[in-house]
mmCIF file of C-alpha atoms in Angstrom:
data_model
loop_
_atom_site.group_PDB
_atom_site.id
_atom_site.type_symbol
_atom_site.label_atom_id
_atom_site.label_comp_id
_atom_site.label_asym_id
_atom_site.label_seq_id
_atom_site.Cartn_x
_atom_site.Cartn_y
_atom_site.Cartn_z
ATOM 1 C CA UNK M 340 17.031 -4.132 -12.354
ATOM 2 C CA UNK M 341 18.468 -5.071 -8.909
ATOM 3 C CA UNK M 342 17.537 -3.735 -5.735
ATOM 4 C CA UNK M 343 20.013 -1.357 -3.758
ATOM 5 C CA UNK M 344 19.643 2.121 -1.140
ATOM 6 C CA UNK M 345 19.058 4.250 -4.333
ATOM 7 C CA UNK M 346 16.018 2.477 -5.090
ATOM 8 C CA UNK M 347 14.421 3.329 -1.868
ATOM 9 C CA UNK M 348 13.515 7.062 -2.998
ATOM 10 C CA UNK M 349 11.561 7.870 -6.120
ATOM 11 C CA UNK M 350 14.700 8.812 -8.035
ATOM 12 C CA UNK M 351 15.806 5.700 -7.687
ATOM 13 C CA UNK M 352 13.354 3.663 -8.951
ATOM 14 C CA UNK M 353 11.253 5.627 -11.461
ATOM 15 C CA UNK M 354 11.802 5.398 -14.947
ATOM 16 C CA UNK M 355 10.513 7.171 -18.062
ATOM 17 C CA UNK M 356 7.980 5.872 -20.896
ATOM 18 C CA UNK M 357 6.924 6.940 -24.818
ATOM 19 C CA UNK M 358 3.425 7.540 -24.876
ATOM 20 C CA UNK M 359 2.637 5.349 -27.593
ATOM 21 C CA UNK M 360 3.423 2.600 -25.323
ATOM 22 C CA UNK M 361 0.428 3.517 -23.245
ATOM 23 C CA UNK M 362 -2.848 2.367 -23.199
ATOM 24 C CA UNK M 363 -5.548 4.295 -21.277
ATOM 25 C CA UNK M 364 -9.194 2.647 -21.375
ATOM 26 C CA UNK M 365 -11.831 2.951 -18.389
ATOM 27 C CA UNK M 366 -10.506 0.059 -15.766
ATOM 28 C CA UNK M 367 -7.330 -0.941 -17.502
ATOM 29 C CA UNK M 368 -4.057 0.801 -18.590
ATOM 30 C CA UNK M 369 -0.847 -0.621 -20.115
ATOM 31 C CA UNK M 370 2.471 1.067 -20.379
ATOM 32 C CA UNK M 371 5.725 -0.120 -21.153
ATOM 33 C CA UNK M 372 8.723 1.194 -18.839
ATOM 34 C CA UNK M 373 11.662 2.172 -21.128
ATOM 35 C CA UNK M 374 14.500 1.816 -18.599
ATOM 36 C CA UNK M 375 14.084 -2.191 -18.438
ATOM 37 C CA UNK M 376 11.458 -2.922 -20.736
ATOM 38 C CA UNK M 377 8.999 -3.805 -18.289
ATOM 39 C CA UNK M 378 5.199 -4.079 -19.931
ATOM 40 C CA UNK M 379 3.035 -2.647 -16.568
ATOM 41 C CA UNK M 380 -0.954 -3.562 -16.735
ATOM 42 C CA UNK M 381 -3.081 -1.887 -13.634
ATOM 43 C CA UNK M 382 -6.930 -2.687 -13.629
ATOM 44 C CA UNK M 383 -8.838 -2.057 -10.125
ATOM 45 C CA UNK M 384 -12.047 -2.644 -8.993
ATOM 46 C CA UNK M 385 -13.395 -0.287 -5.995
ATOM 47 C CA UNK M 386 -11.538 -1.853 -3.203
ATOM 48 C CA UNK M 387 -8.949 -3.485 -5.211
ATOM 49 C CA UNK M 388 -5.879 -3.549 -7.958
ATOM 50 C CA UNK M 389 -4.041 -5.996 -9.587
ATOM 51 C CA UNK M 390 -1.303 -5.331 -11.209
ATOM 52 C CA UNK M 391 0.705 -7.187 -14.098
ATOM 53 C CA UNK M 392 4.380 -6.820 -14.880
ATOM 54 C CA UNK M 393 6.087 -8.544 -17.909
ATOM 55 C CA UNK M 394 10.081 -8.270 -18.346
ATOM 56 C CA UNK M 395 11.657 -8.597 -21.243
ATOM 57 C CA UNK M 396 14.733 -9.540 -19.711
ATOM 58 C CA UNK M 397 13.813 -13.188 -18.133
ATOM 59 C CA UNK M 398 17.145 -13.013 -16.279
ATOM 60 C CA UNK M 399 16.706 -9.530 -14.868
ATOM 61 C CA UNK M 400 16.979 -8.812 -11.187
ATOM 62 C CA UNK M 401 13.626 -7.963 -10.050
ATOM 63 C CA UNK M 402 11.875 -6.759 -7.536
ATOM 64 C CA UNK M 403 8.317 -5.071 -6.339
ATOM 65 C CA UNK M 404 8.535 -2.067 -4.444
ATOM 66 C CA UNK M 405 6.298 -0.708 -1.942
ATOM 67 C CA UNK M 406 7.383 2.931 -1.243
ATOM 68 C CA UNK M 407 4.804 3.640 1.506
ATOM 69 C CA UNK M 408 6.085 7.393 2.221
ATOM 70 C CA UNK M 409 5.553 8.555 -1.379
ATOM 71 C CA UNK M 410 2.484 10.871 -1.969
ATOM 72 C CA UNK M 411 0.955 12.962 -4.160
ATOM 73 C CA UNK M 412 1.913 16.525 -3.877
ATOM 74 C CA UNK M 413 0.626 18.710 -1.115
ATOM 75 C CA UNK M 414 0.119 15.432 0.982
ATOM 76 C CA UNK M 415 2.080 13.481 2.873
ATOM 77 C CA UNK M 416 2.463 10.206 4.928
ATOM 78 C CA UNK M 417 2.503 10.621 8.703
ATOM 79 C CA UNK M 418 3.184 7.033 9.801
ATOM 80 C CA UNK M 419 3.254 3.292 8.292
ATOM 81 C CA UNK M 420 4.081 -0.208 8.771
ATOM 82 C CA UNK M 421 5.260 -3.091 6.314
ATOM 83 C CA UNK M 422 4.812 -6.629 6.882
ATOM 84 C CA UNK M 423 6.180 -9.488 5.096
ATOM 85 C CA UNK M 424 5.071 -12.981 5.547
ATOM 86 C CA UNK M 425 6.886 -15.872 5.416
ATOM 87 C CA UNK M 426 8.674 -16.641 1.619
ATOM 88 C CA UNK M 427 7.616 -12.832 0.646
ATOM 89 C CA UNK M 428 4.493 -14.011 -1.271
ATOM 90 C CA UNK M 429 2.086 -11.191 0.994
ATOM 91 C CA UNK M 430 3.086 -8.078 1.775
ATOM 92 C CA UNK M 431 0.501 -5.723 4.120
ATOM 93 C CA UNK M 432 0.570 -2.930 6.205
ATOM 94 C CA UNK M 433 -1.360 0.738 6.603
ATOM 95 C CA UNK M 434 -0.358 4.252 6.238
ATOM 96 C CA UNK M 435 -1.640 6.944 7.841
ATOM 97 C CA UNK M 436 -2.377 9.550 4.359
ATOM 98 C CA UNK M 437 -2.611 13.142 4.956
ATOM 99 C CA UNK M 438 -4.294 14.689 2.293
ATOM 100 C CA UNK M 439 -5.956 17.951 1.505
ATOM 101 C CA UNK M 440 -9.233 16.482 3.419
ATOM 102 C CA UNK M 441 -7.887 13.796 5.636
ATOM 103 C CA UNK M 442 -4.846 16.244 6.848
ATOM 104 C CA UNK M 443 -7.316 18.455 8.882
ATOM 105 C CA UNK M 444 -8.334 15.371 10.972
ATOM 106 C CA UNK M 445 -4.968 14.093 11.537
ATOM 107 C CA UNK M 446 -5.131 11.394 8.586
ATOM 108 C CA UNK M 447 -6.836 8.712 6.829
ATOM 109 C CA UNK M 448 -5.254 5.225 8.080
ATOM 110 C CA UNK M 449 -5.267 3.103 4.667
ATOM 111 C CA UNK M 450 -4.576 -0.974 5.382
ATOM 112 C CA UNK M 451 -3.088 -2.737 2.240
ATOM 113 C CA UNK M 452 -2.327 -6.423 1.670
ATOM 114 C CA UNK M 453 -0.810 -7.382 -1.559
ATOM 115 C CA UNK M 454 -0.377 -10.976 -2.784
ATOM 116 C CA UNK M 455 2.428 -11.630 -5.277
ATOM 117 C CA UNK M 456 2.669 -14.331 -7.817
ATOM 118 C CA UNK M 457 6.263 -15.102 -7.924
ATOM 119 C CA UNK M 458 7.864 -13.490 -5.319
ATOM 120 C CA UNK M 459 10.953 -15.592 -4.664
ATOM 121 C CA UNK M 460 11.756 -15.607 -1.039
ATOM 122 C CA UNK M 461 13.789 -12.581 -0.761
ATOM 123 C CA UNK M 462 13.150 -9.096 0.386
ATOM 124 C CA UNK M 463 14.722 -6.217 2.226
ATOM 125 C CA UNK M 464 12.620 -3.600 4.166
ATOM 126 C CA UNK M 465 13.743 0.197 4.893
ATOM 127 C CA UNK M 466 13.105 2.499 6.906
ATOM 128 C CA UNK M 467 14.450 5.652 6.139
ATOM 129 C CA UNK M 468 18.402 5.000 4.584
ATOM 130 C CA UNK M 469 18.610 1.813 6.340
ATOM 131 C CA UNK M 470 18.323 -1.242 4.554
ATOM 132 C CA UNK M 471 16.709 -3.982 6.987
ATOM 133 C CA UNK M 472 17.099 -7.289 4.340
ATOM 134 C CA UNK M 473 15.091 -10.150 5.335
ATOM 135 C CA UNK M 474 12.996 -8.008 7.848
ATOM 136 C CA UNK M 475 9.634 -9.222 8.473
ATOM 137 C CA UNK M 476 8.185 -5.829 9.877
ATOM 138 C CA UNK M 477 9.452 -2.052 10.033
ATOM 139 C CA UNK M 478 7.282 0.744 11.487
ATOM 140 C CA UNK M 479 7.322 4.588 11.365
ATOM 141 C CA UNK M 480 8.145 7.383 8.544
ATOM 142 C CA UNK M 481 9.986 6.719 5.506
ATOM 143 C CA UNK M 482 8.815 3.112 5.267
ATOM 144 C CA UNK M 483 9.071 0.527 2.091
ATOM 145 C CA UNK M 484 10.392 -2.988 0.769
ATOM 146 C CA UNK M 485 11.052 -4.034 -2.166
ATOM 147 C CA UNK M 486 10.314 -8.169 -2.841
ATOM 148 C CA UNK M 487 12.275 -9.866 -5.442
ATOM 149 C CA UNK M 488 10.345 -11.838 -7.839
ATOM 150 C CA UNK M 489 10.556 -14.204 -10.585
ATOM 151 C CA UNK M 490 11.074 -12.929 -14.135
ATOM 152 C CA UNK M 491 10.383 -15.585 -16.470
ATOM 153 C CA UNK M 492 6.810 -15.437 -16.625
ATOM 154 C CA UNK M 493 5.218 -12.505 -15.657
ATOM 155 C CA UNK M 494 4.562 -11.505 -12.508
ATOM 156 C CA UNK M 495 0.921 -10.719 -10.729
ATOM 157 C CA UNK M 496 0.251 -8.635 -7.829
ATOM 158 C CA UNK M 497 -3.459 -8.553 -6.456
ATOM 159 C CA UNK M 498 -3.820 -5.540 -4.225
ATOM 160 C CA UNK M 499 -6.896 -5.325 -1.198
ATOM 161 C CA UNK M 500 -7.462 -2.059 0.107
ATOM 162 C CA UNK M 501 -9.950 -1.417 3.697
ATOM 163 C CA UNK M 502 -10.094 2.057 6.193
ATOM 164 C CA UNK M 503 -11.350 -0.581 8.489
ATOM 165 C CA UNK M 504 -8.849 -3.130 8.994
ATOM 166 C CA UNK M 505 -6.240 -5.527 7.474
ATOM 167 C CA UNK M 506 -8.522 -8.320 7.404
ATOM 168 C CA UNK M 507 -10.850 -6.579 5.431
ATOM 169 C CA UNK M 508 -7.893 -5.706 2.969
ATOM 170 C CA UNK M 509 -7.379 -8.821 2.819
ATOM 171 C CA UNK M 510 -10.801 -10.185 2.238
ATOM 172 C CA UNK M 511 -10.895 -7.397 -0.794
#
């Protein structure tokens, strides 16, 4: 899987699926990613997600990526900051979202803070093209990281969301 600049754009890092490998029930979903065989489970709660990722390759590369300029189409993402703690294990931060509502106003900030279960110590932010590897914080458009993670068992990512503040993302 690896992590490199091409994976810091959606081009880079998407990858296609068969739709039999999907599963689509109310709170849960489960799809398997065909370019590394990577089983993805999402579930989320109303201020929360947590994510599951199983490789089949226990000696892949790995990492988690946190694109924070991609949006949906028509909107866009005016500013943002990453933040990784200490041995990459949280990784938080806001965006400002402008959507079809939120745009009018000047945007929606959005705080995140996302705990990973088997992140191994290594990460590299970006902002823009430039890699910043082993970066603790990177601010303004074009913002992401990407935290390497264990592959041998799989790996689980609880996700707080808040409008109000990080602690409250947190506490979520």
């Amino acid at each position: 899987v690896g992590f490199d600049g091409s994976k810091t754009k959606e081009d880079g890092y998407r990858s296609s699926f068969a739709k039999p490998s999907e599963t689509a029930t109310p709170g849960y979903y489960r799809v398997t990613l065909d370019q590394h065989k990577i089983d993805v489970e999402l579930t989320a709660s109303k201020h929360a997600a947590f994510h599951r990722y199983t490789y089949a390759n226990h000696d892949a590369d790995a990492y988690v990526l946190f694109d924070l300029a991609h949006a949906l189409i028509s909107c866009s993402v005016a500013d943002s900051q990453i933040d990784v703690a200490p041995g990459g294990a949280e990784v938080s931060g806001w965006l400002v979202y402008n959507g079809a509502l939120s745009g009018r106003s000047g945007g929606a900030k959005l705080y995140f803070s996302a705990q990973i279960d088997g992140a191994t110590g290594d990460w590299t932010l970006w902002q823009g093209d430039k890699l910043l590897p082993g970066a603790s914080q990177v601010a303004g458009a074009g913002t992401g990281g990407a935290v390497r993670v264990k592959t041998d068992v799989p790996v689980q990512v609880r996700i707080g969301l808040s409008y109000v503040d990080l602690q409250g993302a947190r506490h979520n």
